[in-house]
CSV table of N, CA and C in Angstrom, one decimal:
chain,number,residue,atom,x,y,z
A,1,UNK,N,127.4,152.3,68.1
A,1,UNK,CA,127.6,151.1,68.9
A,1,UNK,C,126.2,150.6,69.2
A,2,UNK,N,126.1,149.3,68.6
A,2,UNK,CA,124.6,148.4,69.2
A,2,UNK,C,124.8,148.2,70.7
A,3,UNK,N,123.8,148.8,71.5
A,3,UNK,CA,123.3,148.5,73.1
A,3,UNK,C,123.0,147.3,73.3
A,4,UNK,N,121.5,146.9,73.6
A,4,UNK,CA,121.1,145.8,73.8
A,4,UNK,C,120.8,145.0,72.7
A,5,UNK,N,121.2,144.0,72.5
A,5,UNK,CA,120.9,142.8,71.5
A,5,UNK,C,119.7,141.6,71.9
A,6,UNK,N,119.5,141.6,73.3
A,6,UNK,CA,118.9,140.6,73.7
A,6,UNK,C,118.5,140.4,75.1
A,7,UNK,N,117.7,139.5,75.4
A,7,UNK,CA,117.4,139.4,76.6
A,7,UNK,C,118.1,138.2,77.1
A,8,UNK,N,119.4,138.6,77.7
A,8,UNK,CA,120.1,137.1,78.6
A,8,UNK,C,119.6,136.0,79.6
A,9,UNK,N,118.7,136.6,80.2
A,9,UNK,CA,117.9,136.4,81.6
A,9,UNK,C,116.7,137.3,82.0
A,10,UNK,N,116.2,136.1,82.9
A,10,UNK,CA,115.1,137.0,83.9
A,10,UNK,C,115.1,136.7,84.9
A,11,UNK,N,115.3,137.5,86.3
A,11,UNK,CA,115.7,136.3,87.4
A,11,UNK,C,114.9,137.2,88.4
A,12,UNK,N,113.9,136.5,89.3
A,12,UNK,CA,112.9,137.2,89.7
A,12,UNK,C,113.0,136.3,91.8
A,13,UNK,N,112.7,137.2,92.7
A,13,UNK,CA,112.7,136.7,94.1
A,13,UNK,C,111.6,136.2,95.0
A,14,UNK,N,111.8,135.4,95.7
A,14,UNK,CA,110.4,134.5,96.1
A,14,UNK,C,110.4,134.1,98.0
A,15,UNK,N,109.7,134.4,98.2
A,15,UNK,CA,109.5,133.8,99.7
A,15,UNK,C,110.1,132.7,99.8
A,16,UNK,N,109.7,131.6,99.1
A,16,UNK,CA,109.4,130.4,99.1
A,16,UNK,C,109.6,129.9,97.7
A,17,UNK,N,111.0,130.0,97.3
A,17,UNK,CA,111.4,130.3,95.7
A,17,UNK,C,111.0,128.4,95.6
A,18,UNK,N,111.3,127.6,96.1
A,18,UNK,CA,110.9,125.9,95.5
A,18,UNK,C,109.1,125.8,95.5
A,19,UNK,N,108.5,126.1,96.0
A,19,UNK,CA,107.3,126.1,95.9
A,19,UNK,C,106.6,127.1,94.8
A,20,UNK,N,107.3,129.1,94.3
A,20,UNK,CA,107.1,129.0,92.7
A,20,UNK,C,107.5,128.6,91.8
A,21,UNK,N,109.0,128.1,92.4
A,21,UNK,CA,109.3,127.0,90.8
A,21,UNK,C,108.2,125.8,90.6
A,22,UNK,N,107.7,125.3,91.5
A,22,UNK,CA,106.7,124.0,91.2
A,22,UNK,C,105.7,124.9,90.8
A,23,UNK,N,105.0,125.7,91.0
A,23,UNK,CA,103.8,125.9,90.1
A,23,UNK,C,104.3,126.6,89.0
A,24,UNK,N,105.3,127.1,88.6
A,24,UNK,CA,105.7,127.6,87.2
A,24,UNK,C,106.1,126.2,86.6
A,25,UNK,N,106.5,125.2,87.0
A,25,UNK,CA,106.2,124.4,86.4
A,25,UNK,C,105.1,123.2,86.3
A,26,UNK,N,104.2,123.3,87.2
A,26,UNK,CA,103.3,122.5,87.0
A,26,UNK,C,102.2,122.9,85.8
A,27,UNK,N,101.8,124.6,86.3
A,27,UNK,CA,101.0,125.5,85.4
A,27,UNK,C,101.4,126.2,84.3
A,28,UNK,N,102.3,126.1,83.9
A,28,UNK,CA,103.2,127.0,82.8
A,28,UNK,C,104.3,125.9,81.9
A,29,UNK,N,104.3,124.4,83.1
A,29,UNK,CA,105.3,123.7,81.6
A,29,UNK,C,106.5,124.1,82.0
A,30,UNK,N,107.7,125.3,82.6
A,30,UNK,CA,108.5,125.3,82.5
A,30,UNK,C,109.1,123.9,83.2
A,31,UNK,N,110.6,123.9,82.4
A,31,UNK,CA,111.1,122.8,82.8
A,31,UNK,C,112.5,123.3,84.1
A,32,UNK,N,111.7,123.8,85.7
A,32,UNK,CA,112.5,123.9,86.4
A,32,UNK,C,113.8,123.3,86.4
A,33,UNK,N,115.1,123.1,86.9
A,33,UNK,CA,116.0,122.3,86.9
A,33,UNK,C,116.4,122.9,88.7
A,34,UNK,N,116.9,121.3,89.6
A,34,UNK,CA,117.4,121.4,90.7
A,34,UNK,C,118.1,123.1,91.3
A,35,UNK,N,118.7,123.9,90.0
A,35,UNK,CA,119.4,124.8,90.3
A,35,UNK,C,118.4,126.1,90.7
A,36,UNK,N,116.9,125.8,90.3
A,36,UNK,CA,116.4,127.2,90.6
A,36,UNK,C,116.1,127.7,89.6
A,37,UNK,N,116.0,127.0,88.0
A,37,UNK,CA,115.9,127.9,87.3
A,37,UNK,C,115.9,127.3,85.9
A,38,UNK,N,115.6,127.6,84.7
A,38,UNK,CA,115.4,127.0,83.6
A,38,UNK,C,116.4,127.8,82.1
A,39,UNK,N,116.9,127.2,81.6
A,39,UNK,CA,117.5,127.6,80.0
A,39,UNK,C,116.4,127.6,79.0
A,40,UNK,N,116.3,128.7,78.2
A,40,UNK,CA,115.2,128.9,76.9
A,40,UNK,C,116.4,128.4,75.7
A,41,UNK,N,117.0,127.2,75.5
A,41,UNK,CA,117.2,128.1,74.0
A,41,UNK,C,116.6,128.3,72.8
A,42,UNK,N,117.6,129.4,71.9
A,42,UNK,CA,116.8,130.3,70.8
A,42,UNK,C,116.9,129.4,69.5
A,43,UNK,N,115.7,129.6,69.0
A,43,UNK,CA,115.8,128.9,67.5
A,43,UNK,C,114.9,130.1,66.5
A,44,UNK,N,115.0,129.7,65.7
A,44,UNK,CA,115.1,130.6,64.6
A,44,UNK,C,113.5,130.1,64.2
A,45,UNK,N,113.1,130.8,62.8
A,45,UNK,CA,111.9,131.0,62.7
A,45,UNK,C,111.2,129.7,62.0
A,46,UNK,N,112.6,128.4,62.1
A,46,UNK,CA,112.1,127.1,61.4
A,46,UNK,C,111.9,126.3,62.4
A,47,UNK,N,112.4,126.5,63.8
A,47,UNK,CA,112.3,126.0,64.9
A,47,UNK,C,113.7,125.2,65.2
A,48,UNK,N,114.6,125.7,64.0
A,48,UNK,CA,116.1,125.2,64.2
A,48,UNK,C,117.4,125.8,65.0
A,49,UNK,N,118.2,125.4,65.9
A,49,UNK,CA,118.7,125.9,67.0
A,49,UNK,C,119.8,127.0,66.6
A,50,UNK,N,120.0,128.5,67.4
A,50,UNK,CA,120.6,129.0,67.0
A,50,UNK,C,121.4,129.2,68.0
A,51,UNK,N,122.6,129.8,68.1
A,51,UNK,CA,123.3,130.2,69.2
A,51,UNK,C,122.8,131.2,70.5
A,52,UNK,N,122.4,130.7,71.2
A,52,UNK,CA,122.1,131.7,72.7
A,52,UNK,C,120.9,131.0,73.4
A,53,UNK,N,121.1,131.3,74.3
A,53,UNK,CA,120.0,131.1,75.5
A,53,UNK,C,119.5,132.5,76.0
A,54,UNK,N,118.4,132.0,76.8
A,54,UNK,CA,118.0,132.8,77.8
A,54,UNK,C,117.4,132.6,79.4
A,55,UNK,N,118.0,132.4,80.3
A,55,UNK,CA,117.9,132.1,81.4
A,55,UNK,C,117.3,132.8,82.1
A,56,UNK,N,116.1,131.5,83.1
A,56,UNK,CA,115.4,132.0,83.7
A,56,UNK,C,115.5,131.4,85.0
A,57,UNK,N,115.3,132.3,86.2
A,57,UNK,CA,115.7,131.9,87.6
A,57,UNK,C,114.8,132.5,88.8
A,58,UNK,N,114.5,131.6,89.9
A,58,UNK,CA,113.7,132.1,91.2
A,58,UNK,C,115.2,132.0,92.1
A,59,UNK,N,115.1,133.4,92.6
A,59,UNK,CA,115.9,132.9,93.8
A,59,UNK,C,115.2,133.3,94.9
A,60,UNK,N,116.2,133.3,96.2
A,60,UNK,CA,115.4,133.6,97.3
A,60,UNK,C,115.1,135.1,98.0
A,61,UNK,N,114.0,135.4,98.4
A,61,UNK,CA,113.6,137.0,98.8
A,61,UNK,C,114.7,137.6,99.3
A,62,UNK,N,115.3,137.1,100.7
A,62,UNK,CA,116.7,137.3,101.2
A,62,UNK,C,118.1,137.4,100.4
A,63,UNK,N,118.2,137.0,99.5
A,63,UNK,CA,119.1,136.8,98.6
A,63,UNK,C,119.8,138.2,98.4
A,64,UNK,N,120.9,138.7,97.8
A,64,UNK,CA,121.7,140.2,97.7
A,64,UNK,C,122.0,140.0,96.3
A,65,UNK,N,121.5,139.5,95.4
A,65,UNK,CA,122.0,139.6,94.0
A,65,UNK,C,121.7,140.9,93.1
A,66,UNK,N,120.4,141.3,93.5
A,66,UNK,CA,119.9,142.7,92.9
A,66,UNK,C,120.1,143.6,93.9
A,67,UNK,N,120.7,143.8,94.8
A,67,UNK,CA,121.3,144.7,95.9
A,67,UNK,C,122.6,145.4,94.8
A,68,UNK,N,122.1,146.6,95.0
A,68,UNK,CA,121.4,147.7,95.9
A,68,UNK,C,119.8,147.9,95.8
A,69,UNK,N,119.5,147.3,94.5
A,69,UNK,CA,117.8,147.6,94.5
A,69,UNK,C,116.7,146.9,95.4
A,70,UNK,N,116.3,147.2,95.3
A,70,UNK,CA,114.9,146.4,96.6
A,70,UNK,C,113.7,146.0,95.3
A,71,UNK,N,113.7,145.6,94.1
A,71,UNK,CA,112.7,145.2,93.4
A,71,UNK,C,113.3,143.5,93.9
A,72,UNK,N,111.9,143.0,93.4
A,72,UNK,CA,112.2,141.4,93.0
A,72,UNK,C,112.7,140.4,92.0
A,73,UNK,N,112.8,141.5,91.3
A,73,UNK,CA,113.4,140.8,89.8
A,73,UNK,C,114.4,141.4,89.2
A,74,UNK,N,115.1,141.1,88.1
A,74,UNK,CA,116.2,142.0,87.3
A,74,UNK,C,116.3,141.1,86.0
A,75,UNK,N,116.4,142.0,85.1
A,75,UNK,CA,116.5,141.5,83.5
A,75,UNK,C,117.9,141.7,83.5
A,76,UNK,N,118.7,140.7,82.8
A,76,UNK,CA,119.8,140.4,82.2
A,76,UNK,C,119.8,140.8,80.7
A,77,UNK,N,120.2,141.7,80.3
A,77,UNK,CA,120.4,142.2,78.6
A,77,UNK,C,122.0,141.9,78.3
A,78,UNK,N,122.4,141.2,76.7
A,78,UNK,CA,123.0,140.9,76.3
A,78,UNK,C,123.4,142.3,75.3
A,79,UNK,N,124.9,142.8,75.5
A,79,UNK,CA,125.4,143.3,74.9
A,79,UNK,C,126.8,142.9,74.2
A,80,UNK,N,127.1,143.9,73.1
A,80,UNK,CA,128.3,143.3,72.3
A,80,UNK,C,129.6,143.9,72.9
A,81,UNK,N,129.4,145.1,73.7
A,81,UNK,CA,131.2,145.5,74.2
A,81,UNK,C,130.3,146.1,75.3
A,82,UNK,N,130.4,145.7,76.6
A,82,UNK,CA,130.5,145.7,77.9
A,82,UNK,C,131.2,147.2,78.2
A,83,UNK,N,132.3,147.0,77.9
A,83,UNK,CA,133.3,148.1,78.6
A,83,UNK,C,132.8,149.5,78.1
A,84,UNK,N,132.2,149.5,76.5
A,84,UNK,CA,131.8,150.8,75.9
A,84,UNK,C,130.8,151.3,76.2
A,85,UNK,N,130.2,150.5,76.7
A,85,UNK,CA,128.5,150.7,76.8
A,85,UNK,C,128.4,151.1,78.3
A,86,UNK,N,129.2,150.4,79.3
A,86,UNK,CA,129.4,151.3,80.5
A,86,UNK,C,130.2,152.9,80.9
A,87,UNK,N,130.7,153.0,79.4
A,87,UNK,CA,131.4,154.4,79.9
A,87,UNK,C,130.6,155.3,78.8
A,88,UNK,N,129.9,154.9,78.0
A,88,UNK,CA,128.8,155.5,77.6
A,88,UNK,C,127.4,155.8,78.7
A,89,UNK,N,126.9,154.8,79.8
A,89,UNK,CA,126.4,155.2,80.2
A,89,UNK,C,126.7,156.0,81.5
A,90,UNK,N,127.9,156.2,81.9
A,90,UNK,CA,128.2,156.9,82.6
A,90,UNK,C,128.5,158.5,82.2
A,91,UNK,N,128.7,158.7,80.8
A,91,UNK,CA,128.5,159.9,80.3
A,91,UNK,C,127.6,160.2,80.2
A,92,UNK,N,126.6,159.9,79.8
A,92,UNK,CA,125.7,160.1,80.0
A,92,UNK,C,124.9,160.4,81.4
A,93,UNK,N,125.3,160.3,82.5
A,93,UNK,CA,124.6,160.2,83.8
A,93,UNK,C,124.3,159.2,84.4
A,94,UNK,N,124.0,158.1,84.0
A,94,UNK,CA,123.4,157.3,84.6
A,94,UNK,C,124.4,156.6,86.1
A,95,UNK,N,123.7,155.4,86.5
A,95,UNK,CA,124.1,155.0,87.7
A,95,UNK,C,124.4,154.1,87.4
A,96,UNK,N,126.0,153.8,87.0
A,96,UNK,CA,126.8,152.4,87.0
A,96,UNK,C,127.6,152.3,87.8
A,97,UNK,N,127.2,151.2,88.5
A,97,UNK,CA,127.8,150.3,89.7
A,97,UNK,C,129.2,150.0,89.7
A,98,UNK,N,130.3,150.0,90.1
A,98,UNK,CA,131.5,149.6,90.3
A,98,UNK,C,132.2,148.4,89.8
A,99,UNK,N,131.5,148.1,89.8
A,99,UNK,CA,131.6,146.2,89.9
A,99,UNK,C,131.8,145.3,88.4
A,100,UNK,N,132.4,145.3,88.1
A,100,UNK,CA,132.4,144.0,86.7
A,100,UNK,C,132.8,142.6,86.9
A,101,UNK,N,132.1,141.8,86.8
A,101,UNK,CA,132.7,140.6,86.8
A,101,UNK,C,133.2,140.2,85.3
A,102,UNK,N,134.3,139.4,85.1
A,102,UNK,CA,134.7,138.5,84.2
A,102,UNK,C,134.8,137.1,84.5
A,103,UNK,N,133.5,136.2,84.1
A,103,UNK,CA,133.3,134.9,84.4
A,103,UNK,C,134.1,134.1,83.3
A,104,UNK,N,135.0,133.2,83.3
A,104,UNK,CA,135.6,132.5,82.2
A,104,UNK,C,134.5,131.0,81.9
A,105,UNK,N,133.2,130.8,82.1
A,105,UNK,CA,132.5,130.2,81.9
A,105,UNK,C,131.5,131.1,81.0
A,106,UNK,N,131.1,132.4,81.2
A,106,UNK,CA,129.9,133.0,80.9
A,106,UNK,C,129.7,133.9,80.2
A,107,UNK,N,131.3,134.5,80.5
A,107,UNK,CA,131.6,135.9,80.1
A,107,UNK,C,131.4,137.4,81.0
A,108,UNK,N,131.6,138.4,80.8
A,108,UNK,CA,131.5,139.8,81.5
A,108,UNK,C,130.2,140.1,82.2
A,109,UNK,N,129.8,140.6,83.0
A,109,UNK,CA,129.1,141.4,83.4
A,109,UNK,C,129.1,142.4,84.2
A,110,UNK,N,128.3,143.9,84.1
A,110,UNK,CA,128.4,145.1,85.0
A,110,UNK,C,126.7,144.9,85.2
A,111,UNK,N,126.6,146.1,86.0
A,111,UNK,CA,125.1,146.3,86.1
A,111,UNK,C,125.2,148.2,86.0
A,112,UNK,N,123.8,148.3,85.7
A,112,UNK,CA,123.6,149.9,86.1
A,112,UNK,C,122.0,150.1,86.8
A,113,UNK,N,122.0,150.9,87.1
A,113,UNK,CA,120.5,151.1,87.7
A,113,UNK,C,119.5,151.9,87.4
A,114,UNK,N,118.2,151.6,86.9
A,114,UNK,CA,117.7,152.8,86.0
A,114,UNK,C,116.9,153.5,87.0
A,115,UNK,N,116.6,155.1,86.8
A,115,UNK,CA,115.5,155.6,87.4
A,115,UNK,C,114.6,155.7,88.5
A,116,UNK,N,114.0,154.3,88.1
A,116,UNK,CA,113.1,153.7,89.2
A,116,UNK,C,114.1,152.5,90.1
A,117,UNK,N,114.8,152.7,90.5
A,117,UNK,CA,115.7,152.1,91.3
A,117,UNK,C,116.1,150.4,91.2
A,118,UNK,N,115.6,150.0,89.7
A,118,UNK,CA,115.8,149.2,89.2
A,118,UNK,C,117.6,148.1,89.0
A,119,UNK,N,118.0,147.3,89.5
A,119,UNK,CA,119.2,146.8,89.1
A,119,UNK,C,119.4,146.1,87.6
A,120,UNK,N,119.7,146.7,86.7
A,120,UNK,CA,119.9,146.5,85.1
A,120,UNK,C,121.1,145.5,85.3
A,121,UNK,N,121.1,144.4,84.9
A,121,UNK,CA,122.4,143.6,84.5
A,121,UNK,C,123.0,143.5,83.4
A,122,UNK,N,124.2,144.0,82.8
A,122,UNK,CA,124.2,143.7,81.0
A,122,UNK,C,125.2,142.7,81.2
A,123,UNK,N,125.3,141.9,79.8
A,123,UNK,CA,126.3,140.6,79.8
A,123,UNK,C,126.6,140.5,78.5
A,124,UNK,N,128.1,140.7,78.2
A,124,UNK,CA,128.4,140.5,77.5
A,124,UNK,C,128.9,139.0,77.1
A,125,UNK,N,128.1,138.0,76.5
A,125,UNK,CA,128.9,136.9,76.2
A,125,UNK,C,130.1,136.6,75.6
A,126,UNK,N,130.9,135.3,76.2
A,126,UNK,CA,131.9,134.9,75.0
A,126,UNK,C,131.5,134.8,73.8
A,127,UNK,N,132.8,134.6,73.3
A,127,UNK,CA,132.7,134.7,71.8
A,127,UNK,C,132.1,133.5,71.6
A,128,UNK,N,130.9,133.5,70.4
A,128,UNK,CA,130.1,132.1,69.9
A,128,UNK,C,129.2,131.8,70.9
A,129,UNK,N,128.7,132.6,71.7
A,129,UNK,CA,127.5,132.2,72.6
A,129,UNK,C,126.1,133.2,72.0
């Protein structure tokens, strides 16, 4: 079974999350959007569009998205079967969270937590994303 395929997201926490989105976009070019956060998408090696994004987002310090962890950020990895890959890492030992969501806009997601108390998000997209 293929694990990670990709990087879905990057979603990182801010005091004062409107004021780093302006200087990541003033100094860096990204193209913030009102929601907090910007779309990459992927093109291929001719600079021609291919299927997937990668989303990037500030939210706020206060915020519970990466709860239970206390870091500021959490990577979003894209995998191909969700359900296998969390009962693989639970054989394994690891620390997978309860929780699955099924978004009918986005598709699956669980989380797990690595080692360093890290909150790991994987996401399985719909089909053709």
């Amino acid at each position: 079974m293929r694990r990670v395929t990709g990087i879905g997201g990057i979603f990182m926490s801010a005091k004062d999350p409107k004021a780093l989105a302006e200087w990541y976009k003033t100094h860096l070019g990204i193209d913030v959007q009102s929601w907090g956060g910007a779309s990459f998408d992927w093109v291929d090696a001719e600079g021609n569009p291919t299927k997937g994004t990668t989303a990037w987002l500030i939210g706020p310090a206060d915020g519970k998205h990466f709860a239970p962890s206390q870091s500021t950020f959490m990577v979003n990895y894209r995998v191909e079967d969700l359900t296998a890959l969390l009962a693989a890492l639970r054989q394994e030992g690891c620390e997978v969270l309860d929780k699955i969501t099924d978004d009918k806009d986005y598709g699956k997601f669980g989380w797990v937590m690595d080692p360093e108390g890290h909150k790991v998000e994987l996401w399985q997209p719909l089909p053709g994303q």
